[in-house]
Short mmCIF file of C-alpha atoms (C1' of nucleotides) in Angstrom, two decimals:
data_model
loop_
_atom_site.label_atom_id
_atom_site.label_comp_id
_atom_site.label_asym_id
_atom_site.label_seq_id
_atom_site.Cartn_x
_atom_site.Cartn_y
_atom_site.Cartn_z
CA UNK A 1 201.01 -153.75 130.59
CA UNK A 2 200.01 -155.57 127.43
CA UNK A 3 197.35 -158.12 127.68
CA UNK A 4 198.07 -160.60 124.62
CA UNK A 5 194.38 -162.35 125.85
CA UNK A 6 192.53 -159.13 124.94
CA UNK A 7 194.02 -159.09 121.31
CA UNK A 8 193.45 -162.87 120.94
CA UNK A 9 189.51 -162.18 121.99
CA UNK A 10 189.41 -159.03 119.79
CA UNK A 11 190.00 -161.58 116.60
CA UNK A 12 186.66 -161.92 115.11
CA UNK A 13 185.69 -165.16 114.51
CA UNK A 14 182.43 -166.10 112.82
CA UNK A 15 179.96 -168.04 114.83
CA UNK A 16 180.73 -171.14 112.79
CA UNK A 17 184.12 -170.97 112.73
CA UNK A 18 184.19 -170.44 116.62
CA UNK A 19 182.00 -173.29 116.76
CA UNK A 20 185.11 -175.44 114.53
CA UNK A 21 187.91 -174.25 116.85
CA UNK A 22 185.79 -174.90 119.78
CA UNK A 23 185.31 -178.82 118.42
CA UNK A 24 189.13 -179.06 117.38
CA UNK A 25 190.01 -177.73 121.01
CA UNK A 26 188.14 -180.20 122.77
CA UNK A 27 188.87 -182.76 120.55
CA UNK A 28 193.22 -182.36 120.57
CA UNK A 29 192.41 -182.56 124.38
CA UNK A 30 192.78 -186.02 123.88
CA UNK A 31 194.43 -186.52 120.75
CA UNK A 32 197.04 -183.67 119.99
CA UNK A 33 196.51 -183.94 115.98
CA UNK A 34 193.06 -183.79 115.06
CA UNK A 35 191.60 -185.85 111.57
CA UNK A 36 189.07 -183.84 109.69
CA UNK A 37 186.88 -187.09 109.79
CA UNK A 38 186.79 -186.57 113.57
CA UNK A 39 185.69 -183.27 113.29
CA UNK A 40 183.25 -183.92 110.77
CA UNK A 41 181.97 -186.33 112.86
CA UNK A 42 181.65 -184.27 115.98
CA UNK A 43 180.21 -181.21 114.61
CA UNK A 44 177.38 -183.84 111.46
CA UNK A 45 178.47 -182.09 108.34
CA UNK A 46 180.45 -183.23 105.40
CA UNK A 47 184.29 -183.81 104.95
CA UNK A 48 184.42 -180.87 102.15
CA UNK A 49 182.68 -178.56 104.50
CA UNK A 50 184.84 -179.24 107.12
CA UNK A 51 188.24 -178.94 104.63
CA UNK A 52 186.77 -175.36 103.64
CA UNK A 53 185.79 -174.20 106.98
CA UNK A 54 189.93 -175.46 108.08
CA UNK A 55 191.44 -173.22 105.46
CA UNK A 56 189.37 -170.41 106.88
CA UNK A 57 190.77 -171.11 110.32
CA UNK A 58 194.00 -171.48 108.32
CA UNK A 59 193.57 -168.12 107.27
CA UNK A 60 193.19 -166.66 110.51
CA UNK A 61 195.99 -168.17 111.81
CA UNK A 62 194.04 -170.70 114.33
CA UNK A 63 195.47 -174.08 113.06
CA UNK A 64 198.10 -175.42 111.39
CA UNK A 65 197.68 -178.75 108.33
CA UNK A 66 200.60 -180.74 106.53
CA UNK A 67 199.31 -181.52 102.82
CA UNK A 68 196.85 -184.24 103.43
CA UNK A 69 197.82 -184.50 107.21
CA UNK A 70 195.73 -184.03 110.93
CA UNK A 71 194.88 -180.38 112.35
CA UNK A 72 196.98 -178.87 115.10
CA UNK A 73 195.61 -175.79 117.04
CA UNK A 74 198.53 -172.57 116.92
CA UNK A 75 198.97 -171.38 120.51
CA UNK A 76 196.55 -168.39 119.19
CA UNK A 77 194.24 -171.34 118.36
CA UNK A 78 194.60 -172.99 121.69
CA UNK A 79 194.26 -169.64 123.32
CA UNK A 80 191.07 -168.97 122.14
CA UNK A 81 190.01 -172.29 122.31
CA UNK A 82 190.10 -172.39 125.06
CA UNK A 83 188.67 -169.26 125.78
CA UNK A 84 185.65 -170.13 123.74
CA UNK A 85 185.15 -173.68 125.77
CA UNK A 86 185.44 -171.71 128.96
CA UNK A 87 182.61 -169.61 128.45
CA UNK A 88 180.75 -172.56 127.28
CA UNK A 89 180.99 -173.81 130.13
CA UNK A 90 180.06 -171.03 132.37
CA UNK A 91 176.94 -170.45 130.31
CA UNK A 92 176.20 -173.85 130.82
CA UNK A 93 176.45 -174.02 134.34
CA UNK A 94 174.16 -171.52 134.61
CA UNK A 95 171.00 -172.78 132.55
CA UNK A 96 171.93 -176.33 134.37
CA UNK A 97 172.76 -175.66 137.77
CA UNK A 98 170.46 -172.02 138.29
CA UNK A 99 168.24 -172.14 135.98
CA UNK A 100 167.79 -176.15 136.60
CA UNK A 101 167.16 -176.72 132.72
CA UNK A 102 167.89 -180.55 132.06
CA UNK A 103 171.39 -181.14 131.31
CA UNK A 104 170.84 -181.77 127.04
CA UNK A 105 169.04 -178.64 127.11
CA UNK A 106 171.33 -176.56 128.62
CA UNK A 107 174.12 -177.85 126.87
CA UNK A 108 172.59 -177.04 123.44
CA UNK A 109 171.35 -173.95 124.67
CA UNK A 110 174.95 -173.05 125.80
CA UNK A 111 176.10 -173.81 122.04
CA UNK A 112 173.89 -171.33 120.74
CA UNK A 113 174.35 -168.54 123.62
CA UNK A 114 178.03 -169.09 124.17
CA UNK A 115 178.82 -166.31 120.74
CA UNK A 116 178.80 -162.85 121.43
CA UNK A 117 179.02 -162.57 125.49
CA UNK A 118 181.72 -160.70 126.74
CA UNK A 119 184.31 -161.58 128.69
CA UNK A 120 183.43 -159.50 131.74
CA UNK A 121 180.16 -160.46 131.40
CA UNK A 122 181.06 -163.97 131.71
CA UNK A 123 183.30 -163.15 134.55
CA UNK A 124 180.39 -161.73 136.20
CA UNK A 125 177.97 -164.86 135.29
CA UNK A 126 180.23 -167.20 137.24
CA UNK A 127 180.58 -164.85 140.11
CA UNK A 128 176.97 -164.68 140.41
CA UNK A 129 176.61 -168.60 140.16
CA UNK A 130 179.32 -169.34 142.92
CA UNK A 131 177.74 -166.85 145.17
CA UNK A 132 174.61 -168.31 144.26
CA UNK A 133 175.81 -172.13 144.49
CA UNK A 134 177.29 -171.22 147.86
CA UNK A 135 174.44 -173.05 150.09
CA UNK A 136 176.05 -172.84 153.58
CA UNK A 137 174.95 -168.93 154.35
CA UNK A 138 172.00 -167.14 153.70
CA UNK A 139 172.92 -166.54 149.68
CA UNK A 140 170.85 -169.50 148.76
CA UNK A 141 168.18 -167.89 149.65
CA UNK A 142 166.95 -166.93 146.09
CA UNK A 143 168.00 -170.45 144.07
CA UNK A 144 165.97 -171.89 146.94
CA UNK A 145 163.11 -169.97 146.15
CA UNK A 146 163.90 -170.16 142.53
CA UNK A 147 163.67 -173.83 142.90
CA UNK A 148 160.52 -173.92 145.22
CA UNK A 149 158.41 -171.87 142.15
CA UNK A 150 159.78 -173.85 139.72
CA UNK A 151 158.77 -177.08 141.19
CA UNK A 152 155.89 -176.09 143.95
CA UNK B 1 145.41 -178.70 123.25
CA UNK B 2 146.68 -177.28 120.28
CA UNK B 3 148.98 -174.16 120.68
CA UNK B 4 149.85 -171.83 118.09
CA UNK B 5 152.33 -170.14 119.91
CA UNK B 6 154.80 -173.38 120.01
CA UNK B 7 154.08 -173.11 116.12
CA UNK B 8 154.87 -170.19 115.79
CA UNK B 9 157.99 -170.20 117.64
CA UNK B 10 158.94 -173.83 115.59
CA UNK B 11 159.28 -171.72 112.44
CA UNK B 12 162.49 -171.30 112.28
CA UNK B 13 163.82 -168.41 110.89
CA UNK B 14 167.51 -167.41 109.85
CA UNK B 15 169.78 -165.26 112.86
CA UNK B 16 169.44 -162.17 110.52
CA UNK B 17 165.57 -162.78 109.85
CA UNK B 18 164.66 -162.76 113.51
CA UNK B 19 167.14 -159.69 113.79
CA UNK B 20 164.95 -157.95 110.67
CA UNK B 21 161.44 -159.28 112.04
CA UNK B 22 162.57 -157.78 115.36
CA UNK B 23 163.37 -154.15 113.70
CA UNK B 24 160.59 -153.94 111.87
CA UNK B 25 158.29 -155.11 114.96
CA UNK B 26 159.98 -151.81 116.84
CA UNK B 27 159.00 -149.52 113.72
CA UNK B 28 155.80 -150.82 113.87
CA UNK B 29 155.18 -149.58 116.75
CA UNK B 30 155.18 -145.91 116.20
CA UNK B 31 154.16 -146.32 112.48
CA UNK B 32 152.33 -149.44 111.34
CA UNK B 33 153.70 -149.09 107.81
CA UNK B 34 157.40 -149.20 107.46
CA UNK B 35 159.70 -147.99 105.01
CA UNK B 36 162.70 -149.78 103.62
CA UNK B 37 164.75 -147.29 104.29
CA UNK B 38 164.35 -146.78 107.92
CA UNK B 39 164.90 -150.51 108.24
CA UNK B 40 168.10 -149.90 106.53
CA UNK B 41 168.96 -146.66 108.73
CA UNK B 42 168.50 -148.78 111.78
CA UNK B 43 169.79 -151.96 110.79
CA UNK B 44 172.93 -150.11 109.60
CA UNK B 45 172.50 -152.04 106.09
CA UNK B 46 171.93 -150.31 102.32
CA UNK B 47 168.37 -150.99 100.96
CA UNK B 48 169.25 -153.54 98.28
CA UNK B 49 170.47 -155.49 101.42
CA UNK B 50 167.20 -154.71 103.33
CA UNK B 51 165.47 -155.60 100.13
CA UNK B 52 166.35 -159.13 99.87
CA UNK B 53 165.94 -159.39 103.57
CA UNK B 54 162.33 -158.87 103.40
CA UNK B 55 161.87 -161.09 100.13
CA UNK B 56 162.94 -164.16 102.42
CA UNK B 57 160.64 -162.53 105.51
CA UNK B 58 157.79 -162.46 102.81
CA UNK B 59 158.50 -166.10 101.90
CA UNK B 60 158.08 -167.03 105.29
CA UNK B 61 155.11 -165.64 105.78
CA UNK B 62 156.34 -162.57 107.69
CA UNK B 63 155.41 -159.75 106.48
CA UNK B 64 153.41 -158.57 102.80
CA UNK B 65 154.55 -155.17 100.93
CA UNK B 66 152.61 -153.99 97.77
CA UNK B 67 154.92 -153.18 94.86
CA UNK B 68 157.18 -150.09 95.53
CA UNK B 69 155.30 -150.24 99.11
CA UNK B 70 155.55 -150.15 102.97
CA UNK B 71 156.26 -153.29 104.94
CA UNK B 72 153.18 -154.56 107.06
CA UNK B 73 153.87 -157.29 109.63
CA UNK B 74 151.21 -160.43 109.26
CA UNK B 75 149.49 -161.40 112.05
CA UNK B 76 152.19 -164.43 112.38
CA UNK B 77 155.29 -161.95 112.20
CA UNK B 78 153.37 -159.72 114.81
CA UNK B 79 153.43 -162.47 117.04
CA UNK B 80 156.81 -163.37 116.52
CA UNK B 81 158.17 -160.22 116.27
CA UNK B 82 156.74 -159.61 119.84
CA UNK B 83 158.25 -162.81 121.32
CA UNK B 84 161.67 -162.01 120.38
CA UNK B 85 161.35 -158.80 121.28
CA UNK B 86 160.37 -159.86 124.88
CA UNK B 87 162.92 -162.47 124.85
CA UNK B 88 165.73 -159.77 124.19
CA UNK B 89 163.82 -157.54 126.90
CA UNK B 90 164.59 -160.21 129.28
CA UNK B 91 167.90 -161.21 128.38
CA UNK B 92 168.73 -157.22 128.85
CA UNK B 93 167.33 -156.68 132.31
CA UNK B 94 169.45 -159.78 132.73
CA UNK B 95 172.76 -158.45 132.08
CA UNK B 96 171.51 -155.39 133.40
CA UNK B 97 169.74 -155.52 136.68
CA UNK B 98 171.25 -158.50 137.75
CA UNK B 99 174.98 -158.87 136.24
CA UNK B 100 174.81 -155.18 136.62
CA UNK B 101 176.46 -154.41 132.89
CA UNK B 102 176.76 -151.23 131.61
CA UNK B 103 172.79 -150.17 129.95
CA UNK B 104 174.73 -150.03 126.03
CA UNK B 105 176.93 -152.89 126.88
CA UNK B 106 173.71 -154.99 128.24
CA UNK B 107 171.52 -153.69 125.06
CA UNK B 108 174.58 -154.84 122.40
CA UNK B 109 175.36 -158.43 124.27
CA UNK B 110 171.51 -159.15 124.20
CA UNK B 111 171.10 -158.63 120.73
CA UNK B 112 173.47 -161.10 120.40
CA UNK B 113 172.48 -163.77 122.61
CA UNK B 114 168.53 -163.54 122.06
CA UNK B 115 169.29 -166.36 119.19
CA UNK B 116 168.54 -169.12 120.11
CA UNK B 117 167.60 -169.24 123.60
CA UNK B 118 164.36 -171.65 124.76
CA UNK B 119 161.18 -169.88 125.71
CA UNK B 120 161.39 -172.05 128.89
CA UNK B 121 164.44 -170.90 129.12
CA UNK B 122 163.57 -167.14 129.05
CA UNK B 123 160.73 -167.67 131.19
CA UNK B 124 163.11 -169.19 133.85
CA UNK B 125 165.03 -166.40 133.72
CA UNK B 126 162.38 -164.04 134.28
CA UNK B 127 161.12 -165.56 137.29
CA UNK B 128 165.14 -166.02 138.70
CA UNK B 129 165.44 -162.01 138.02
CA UNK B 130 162.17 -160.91 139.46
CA UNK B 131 162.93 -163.51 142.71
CA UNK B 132 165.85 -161.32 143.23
CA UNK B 133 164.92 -158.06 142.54
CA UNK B 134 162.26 -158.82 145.39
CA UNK B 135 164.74 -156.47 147.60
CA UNK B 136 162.26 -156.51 150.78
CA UNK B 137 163.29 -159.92 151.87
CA UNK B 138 166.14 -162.59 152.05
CA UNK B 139 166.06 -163.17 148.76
CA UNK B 140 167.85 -160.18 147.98
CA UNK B 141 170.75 -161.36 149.61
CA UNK B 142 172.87 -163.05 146.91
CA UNK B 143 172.11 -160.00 144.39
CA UNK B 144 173.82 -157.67 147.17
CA UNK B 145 176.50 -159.84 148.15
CA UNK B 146 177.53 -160.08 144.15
CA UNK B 147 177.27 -156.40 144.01
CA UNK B 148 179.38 -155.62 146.99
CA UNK B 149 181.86 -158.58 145.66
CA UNK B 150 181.52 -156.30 142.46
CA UNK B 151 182.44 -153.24 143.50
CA UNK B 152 184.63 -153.88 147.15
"C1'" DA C 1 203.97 -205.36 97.53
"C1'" DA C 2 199.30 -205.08 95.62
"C1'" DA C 3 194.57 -204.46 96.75
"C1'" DT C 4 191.43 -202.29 99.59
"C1'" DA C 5 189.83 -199.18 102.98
"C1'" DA C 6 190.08 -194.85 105.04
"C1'" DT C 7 190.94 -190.21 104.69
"C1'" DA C 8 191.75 -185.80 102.45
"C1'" DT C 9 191.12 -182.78 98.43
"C1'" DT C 10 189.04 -180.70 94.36
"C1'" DA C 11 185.22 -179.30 91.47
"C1'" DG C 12 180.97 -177.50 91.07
"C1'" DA C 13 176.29 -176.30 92.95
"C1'" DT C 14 173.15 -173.74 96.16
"C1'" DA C 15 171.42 -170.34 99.64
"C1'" DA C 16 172.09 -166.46 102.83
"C1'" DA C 17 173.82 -161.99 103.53
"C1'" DT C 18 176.11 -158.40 102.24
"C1'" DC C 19 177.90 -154.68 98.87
"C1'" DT C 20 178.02 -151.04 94.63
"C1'" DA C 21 176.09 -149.18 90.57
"C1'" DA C 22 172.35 -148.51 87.68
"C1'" DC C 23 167.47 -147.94 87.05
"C1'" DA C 24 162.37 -147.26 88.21
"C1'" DT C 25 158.75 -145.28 90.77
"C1'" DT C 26 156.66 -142.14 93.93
"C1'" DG C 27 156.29 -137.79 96.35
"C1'" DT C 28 157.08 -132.93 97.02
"C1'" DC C 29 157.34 -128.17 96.07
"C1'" DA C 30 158.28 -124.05 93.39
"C1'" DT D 1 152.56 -129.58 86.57
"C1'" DG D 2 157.19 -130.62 85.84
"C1'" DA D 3 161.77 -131.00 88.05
"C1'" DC D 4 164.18 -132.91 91.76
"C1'" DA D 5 164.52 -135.63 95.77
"C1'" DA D 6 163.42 -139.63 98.12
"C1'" DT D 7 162.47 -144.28 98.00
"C1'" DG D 8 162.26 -148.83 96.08
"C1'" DT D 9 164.03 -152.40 92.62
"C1'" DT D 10 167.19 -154.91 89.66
"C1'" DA D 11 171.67 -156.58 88.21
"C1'" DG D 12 175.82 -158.40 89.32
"C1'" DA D 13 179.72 -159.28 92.58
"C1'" DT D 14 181.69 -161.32 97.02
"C1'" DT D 15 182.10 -164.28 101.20
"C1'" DT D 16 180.50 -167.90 104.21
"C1'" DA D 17 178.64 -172.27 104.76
"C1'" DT D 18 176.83 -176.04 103.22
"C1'" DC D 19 176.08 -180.14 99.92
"C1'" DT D 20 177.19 -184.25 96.25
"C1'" DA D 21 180.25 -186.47 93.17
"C1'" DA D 22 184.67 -187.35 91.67
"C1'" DT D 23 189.58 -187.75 92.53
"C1'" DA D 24 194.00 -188.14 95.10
"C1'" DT D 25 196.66 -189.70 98.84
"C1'" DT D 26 197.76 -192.44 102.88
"C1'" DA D 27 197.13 -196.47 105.77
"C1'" DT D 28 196.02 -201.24 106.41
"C1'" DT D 29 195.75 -205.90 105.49
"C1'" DT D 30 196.08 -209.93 103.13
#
DNA sequence: AAATAATATTAGATAAATCTAACATTGTCA
DNA sequence: TGACAATGTTAGATTTATCTAATATTATTT
């Protein structure tokens, strides 16, 4: 059967302007039509940087822009958006909640680490964390230790 | 106390400058002096490209070539070739011996996730892998139950 | 509705990272 | 030792990613 997700993932991005569609994802999350200032905002650069790094996305296909109007993500753009976010996370769970990095460091760490994982490798970093995070049984075992040398 | 290490590491150098110091700190290995052109063979890059590559790594302090020479590494690019080195070492066993990725898939996925990453953070992650590689005890027991929920 | 503020766009500059094509230097070997 | 091959350098182009300064459009507010 064909997987649409694959060929989404397979679109090459640049880091930067994965780190743009990430920003617009989270930010339509709450607004539906993004403003460039937002964005520029979000991510500390310039409005000009952020109008050339949108007509890149354009390009690709990953947003959509009315003459002098907001950003809207394309359901390609959403897609991988979302995709993009949901590794974030992941990656971020693990330097925070295994690794027990403070919470600012792990989330800037995440924003550097998050380009070029797979997907299956991602997969497999949140199966390892659940198992991991599961402290009822004896799979705790390690983080427990993990946390004993860290803090002894 | 001062340490030149955390200065070292504070220079920061460009995504594609770390990957060059790295390549070079391999070569070095076998041959102390390196050629352009096996930089270029093994970056996959011509040699005007690996040209202007090293006159930014000389810039920073990286490396020294005499005109129409071999590459050296300075005693600062030694040491910061060998900590990224060991930080991609890490990150590999990583995806490797823990997340159990194929060996070429771990090698290409650390290469592009050694950017970036803390040196506490790498550290951390040492001592989480070598907690559960420690097969003889409990400890082992989350790495096996992820493998067995790996392959049922 | 006109003035002002906010927002978006254009123009033009700079640096990194790549390429091809042309040229210079060094090394080898017949 | 002189020709040819290998290696290194320069010149000039392209794309991404950023900036400042100037301009255009839209929104707000008196």
């Amino acid at each position: 059967m064909l997987d649409l997700s694959n060929i989404i993932s397979a679109m090459k991005l640049t880091t930067k302007e994965e780190d743009y569609l990430e920003t617009i994802y989270l930010l339509s999350r709450d607004t539906d039509k993004v403003a460039l200032t937002d964005i520029a905002r979000e991510r500390g650069v310039t409005l000009p940087t952020v109008f050339s790094a949108l007509s890149r996305l354009k390009r690709n296909g990953m947003v959509t822009q009315p003459h002098y109007g907001k950003i809207a993500l394309s359901s390609d753009g959403e897609k991988l958006g979302a995709e993009i976010f949901g590794t974030h996370r992941i990656i971020r769970r693990f330097l925070d909640e295994v690794l027990q990095l403070p919470a600012d460091v792990a989330e800037a760490t995440a924003c550097r680490m998050e380009h070029g994982i797979t997907i299956e490798a991602v997969k497999r970093l949140e199966m390892l964390i659940n198992i991991m995070r599961n402290c009822d049984g004896k799979n705790a075992g390690c983080l427990m230790e993990y946390k004993e040398r860290l803090h002894p």
